[in-house]
Coordinates of C-alpha atoms and ligand atoms in Angstrom, one line a residue:
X21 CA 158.2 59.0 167.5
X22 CA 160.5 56.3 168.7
X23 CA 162.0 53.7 166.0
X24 CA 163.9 50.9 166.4
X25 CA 166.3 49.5 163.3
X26 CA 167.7 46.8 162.8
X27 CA 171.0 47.3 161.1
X28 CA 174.0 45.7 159.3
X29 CA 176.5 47.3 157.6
X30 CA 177.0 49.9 154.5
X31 CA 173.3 49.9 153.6
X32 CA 171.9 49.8 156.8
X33 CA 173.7 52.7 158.0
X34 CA 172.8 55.2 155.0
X35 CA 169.4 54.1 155.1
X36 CA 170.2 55.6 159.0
X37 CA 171.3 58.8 157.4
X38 CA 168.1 58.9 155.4
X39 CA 165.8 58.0 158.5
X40 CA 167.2 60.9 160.6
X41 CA 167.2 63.6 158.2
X42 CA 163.4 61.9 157.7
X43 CA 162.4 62.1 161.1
X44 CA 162.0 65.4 163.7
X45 CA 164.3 66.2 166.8
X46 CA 161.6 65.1 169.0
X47 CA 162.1 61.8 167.6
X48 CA 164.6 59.2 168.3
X49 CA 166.5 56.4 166.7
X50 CA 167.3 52.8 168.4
X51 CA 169.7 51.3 166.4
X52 CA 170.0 47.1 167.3
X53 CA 173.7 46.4 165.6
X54 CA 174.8 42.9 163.8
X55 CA 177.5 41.6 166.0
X56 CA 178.2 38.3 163.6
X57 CA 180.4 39.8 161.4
X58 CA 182.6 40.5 164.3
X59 CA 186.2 39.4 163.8
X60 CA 189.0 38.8 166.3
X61 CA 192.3 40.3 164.7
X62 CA 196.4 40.3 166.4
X63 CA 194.4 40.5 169.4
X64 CA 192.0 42.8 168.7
X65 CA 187.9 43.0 168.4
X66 CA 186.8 44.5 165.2
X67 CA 182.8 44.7 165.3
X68 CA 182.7 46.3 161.7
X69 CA 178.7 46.8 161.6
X70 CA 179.1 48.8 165.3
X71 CA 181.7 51.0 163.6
X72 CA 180.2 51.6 160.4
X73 CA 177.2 52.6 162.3
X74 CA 179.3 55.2 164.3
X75 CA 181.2 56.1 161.5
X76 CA 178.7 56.9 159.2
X77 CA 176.1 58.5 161.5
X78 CA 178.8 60.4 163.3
X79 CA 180.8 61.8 159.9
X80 CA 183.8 59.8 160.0
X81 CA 183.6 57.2 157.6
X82 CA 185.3 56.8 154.0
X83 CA 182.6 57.5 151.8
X84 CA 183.4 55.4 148.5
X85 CA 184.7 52.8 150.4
X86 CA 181.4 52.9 153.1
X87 CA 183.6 51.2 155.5
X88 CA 186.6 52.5 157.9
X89 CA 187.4 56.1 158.4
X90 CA 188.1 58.9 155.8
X91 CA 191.6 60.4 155.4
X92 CA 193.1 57.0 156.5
X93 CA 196.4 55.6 156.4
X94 CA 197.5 52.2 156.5
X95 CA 200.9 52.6 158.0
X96 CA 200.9 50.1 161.3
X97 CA 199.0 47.2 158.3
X98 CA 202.4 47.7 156.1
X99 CA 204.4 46.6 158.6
X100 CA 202.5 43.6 160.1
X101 CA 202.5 42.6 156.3
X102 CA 206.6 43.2 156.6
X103 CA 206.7 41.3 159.8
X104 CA 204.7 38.3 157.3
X105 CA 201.8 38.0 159.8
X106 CA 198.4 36.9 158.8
X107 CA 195.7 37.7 157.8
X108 CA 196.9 40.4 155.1
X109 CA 193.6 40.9 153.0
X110 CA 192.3 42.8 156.0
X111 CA 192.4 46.6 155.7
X112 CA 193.1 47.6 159.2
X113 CA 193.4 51.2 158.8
X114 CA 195.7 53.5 161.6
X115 CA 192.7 55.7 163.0
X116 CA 190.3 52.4 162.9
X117 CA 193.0 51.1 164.9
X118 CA 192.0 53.4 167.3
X119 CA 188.7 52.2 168.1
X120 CA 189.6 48.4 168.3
X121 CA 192.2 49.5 171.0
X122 CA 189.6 51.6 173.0
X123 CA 187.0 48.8 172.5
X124 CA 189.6 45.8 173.4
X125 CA 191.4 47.1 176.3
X126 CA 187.4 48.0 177.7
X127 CA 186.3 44.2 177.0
X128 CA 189.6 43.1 178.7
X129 CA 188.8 45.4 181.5
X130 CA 185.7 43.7 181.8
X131 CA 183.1 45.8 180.7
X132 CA 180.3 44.5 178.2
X133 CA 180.1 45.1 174.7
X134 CA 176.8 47.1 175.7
X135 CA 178.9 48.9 177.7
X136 CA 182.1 50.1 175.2
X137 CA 179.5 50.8 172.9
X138 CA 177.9 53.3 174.6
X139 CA 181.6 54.7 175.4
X140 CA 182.0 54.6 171.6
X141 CA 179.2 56.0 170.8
X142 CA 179.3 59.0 173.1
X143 CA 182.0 60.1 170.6
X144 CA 180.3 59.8 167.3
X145 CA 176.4 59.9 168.1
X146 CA 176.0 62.0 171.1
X147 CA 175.3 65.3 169.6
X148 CA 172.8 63.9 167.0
X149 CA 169.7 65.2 166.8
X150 CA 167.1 62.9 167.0
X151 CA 168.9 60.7 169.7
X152 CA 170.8 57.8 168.2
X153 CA 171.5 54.8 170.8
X154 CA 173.4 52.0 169.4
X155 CA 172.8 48.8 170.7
X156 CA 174.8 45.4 170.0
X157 CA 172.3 42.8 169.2
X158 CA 174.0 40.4 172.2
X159 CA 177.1 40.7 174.1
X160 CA 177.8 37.3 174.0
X161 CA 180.3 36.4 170.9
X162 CA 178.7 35.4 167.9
X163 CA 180.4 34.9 164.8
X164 CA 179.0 34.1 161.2
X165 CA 181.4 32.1 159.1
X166 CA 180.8 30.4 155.7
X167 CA 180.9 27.2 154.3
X168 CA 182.7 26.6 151.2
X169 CA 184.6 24.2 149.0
X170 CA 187.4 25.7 147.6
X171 CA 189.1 22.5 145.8
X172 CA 190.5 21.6 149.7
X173 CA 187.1 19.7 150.7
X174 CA 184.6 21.5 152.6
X175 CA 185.8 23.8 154.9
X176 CA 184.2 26.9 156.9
X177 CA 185.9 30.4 156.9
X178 CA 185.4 33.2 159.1
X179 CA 182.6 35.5 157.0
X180 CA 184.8 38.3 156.8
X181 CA 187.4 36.1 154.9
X182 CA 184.3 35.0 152.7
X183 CA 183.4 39.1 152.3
X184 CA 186.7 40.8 151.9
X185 CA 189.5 38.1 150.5
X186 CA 186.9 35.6 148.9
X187 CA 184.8 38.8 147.7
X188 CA 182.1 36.2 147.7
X189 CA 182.9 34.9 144.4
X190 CA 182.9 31.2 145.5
X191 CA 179.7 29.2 146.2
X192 CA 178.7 29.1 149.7
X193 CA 177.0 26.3 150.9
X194 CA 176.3 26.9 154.3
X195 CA 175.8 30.0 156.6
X196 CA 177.1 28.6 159.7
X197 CA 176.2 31.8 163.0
X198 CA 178.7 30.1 165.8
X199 CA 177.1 30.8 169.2
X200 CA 173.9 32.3 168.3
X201 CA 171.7 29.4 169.9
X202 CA 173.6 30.3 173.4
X203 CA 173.3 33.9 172.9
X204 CA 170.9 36.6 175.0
X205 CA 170.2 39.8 173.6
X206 CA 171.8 42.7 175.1
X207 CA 170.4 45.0 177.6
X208 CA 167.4 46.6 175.5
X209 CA 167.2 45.3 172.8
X210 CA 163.8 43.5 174.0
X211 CA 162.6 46.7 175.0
X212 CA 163.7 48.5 172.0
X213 CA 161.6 46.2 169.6
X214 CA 158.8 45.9 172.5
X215 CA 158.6 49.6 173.0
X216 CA 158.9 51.5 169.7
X217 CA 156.0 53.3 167.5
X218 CA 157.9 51.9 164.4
X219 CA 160.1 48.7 163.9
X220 CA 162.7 49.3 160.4
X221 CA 164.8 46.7 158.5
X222 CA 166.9 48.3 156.7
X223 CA 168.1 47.1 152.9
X224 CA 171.1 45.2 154.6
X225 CA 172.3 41.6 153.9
X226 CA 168.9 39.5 155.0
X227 CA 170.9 36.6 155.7
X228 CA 174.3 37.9 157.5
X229 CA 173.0 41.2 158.9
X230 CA 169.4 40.6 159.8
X231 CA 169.0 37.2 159.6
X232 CA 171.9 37.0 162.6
X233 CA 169.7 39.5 164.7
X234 CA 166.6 37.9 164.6
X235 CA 167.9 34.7 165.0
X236 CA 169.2 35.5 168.8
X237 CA 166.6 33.9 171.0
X238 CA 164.4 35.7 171.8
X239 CA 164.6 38.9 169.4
X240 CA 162.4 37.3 166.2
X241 CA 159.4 36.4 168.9
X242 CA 159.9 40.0 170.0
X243 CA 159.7 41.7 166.9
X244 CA 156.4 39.2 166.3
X245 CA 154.5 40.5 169.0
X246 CA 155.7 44.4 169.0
X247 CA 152.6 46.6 168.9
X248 CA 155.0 48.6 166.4
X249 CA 154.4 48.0 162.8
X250 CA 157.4 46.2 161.2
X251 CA 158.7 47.9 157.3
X252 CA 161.2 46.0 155.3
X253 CA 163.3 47.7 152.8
X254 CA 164.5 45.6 149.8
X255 CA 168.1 45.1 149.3
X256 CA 167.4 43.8 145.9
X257 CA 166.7 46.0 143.1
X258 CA 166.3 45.4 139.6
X259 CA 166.5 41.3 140.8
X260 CA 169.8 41.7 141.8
X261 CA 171.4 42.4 145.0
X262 CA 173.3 46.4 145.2
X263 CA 176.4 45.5 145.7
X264 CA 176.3 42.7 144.2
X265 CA 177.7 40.0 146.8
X266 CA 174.4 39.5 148.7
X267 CA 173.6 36.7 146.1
X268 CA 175.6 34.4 147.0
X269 CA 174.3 34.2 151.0
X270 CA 170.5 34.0 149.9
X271 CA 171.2 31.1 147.5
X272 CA 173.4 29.1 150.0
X273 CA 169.6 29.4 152.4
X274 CA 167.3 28.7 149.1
X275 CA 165.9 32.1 149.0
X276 CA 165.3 33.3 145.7
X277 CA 167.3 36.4 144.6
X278 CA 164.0 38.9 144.1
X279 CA 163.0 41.6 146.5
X280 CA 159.0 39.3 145.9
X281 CA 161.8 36.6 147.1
X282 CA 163.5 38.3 150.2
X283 CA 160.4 39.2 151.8
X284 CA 158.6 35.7 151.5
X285 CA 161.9 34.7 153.5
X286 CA 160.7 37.4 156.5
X287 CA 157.7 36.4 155.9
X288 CA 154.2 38.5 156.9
X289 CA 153.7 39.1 160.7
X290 CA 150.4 37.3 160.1
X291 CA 152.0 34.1 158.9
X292 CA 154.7 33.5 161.5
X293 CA 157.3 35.5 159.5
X294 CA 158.4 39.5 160.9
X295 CA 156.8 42.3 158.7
X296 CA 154.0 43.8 158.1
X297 CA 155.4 46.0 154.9
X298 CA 157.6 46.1 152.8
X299 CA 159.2 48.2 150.2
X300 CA 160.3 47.3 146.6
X301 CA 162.3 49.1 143.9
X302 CA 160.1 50.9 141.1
X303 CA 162.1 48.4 138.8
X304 CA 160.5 45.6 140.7
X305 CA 157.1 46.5 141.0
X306 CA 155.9 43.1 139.0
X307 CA 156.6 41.2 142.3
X308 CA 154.3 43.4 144.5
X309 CA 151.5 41.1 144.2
X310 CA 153.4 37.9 145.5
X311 CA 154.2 40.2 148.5
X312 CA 150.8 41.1 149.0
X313 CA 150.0 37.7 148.5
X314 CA 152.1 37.0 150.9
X315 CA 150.3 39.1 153.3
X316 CA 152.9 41.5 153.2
X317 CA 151.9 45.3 152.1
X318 CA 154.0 46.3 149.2
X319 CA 155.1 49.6 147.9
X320 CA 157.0 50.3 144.9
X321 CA 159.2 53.2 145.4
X322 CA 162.7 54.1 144.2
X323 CA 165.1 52.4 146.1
X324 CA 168.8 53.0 145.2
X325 CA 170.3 54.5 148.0
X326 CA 172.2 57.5 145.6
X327 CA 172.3 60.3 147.6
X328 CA 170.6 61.7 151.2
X329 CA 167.8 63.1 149.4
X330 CA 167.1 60.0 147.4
X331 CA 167.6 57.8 151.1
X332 CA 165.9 60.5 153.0
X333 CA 162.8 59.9 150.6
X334 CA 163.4 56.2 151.1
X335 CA 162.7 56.5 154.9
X336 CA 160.1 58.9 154.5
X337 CA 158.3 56.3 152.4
X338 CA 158.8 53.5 154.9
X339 CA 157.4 55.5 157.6
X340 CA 154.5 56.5 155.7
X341 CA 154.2 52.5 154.6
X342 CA 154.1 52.0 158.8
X343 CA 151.6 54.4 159.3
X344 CA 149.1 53.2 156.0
X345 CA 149.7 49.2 158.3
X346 CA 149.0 50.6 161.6
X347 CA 145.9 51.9 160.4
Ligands
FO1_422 N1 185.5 45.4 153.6 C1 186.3 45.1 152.5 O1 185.7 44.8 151.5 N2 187.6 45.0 152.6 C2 188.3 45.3 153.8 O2 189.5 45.3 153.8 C3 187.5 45.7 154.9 C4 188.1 46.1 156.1 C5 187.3 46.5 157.2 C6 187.8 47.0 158.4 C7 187.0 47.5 159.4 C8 185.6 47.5 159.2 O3 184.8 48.0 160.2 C9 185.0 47.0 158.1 C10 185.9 46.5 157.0 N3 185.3 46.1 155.8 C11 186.1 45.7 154.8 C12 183.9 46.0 155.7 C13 183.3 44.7 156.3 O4 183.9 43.6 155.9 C14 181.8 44.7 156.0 O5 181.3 46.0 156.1 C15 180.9 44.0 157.0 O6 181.5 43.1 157.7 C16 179.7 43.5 156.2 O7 178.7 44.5 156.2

């Protein structure tokens, strides 16, 4: 079976550790990677969905933190801090370093993103069994930043400046995706969503992480006519979002903060929107009949992402969901 995921960050890749314990070694994975979050830093290209793909899927990342690699030290941030340059809030770590080096001498080199992914990825994803190709969602630079007003008038910030020294705790009032109109999507992704048996979104941020995939031209009309059936997986649960900071995005685009909400904003297949399914939380079963109202099948199932067995279950369900649709 070949499945194709559309992925952000932290949740999107455990759900990814859930889907290939899930799945057989016959199978294989297609991973399509937000690129929005992406973040130029002293000179350096960060693309922290990409990594925490990698990271996660290839046993390298920090597991409480769900972001960067384990065992880390933060030696070569200390002194740019010493030497007074900005930004400080962002936790470069010394063997994270590693891969922005790899990945930025590559770009300046003049390969594709496309391309230093897959170099990246032979490292952390090439033994996995099923196969796991990562795929940016466009190699053109796209970059989500934030609109606020912060007592200094309106202003937009980069997102990750909204994420990490923000922590999201001021009102946004705009999600503003810089060069996502001009942007193409990298080599297979069209193909990936075209060609797959199953079509995934993951419980990632709807509006920074999936929303920024679908909206590159030509990916939501893809992912509209794939023969594949398309499962959503709520990142809501219990009416509020898991970690908490999602809230913030889906007010500043008017979508109500409910998983019932979050899929009405993807809308059914059969209605213009993206998915055919879609999975709630046990704790938010009340809103499966404005989903299937919708014309979305809903499926209340235990959704907090706890453990591999609890994400591996998680998966299983959404394939099941994809196979109960295709029928
Ligand atoms: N998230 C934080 O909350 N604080 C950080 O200092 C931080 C640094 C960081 C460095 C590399 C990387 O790949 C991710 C990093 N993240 C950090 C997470 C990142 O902001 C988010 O994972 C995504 O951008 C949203 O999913």
């Amino acid at each position: 079976m070949r499945v194709t995921v559309v992925s952000g960050g932290v949740g999107g890749a455990r759900f990814l550790r859930g889907l290939l314990a899930a799945l057989g070694p016959g199978d294989d994975v297609t991973v399509i990677g937000n690129t929005a979050d992406d973040i130029w830093l002293f000179g350096l290209k960060v693309c922290p969905d990409l990594d925490t793909v990698m990271y996660t899927l290839g046993d390298g990342i920090d597991e409480d933190r769900g972001w960067g690699r384990r065992d880390e030290s933060w030696r070569a941030k200390d002194e740019l801090a010493a030497y007074g340059v900005q930004p400080t809030w962002f936790g470069l770590g010394d063997r994270d370093l590693a891969t922005h080096l790899v990945r930025t001498q590559m770009l300046q080199a003049g390969y594709s993103l496309s391309a230093v992914t897959a170099a990246l990825s032979r490292r952390w994803l090439s033994t996995l069994r099923p196969a796991v190709r990562l795929l940016p969602m466009s190699d053109d630079r796209v970059e989500t930043h934030i609109v606020i007003d912060d007592g200094q008038g309106r202003r937009a910030v980069h997102f990750q400046e909204y994420w990490v020294r923000l922590r999201a705790q001021v009102p946004a009032h705009e999600v503003v995706v810089v060069g996502q109109s001009e942007a193409t999507p990298a080599p297979g992704v069209l193909a990936a969503v075209a060609g797959c048996d199953v079509l995934l979104v993951p419980p990632s941020n709807p509006v920074v992480s999936v929303g920024t995939v679908l909206g590159i031209p030509g990916v939501r009309a893809a992912v509209q006519s794939t023969p594949a059936p398309v499962i959503g997986v709520s990142p809501i649960i219990g009416g509020a979002a898991v970690r908490g900071m999602a809230d913030q995005l889906l007010q500043a685009i008017g979508v109500e903060v409910s998983s019932a909400g979050v899929a009405g904003w993807y809308g059914a297949r059969t209605a213009g929107g993206v998915l055919d399914g879609w999975l709630l939380d046990t704790r938010d079963a009340a809103g499966a009949g404005a989903v299937e109202a919708a014309g979305i099948r809903a499926k209340a199932v235990p959704l907090l992402m706890r453990d591999l067995e609890a994400t591996t279950a998680m998966a299983q369900a959404a394939l099941d969901l994809a196979g109960d649709v295709a029928r």
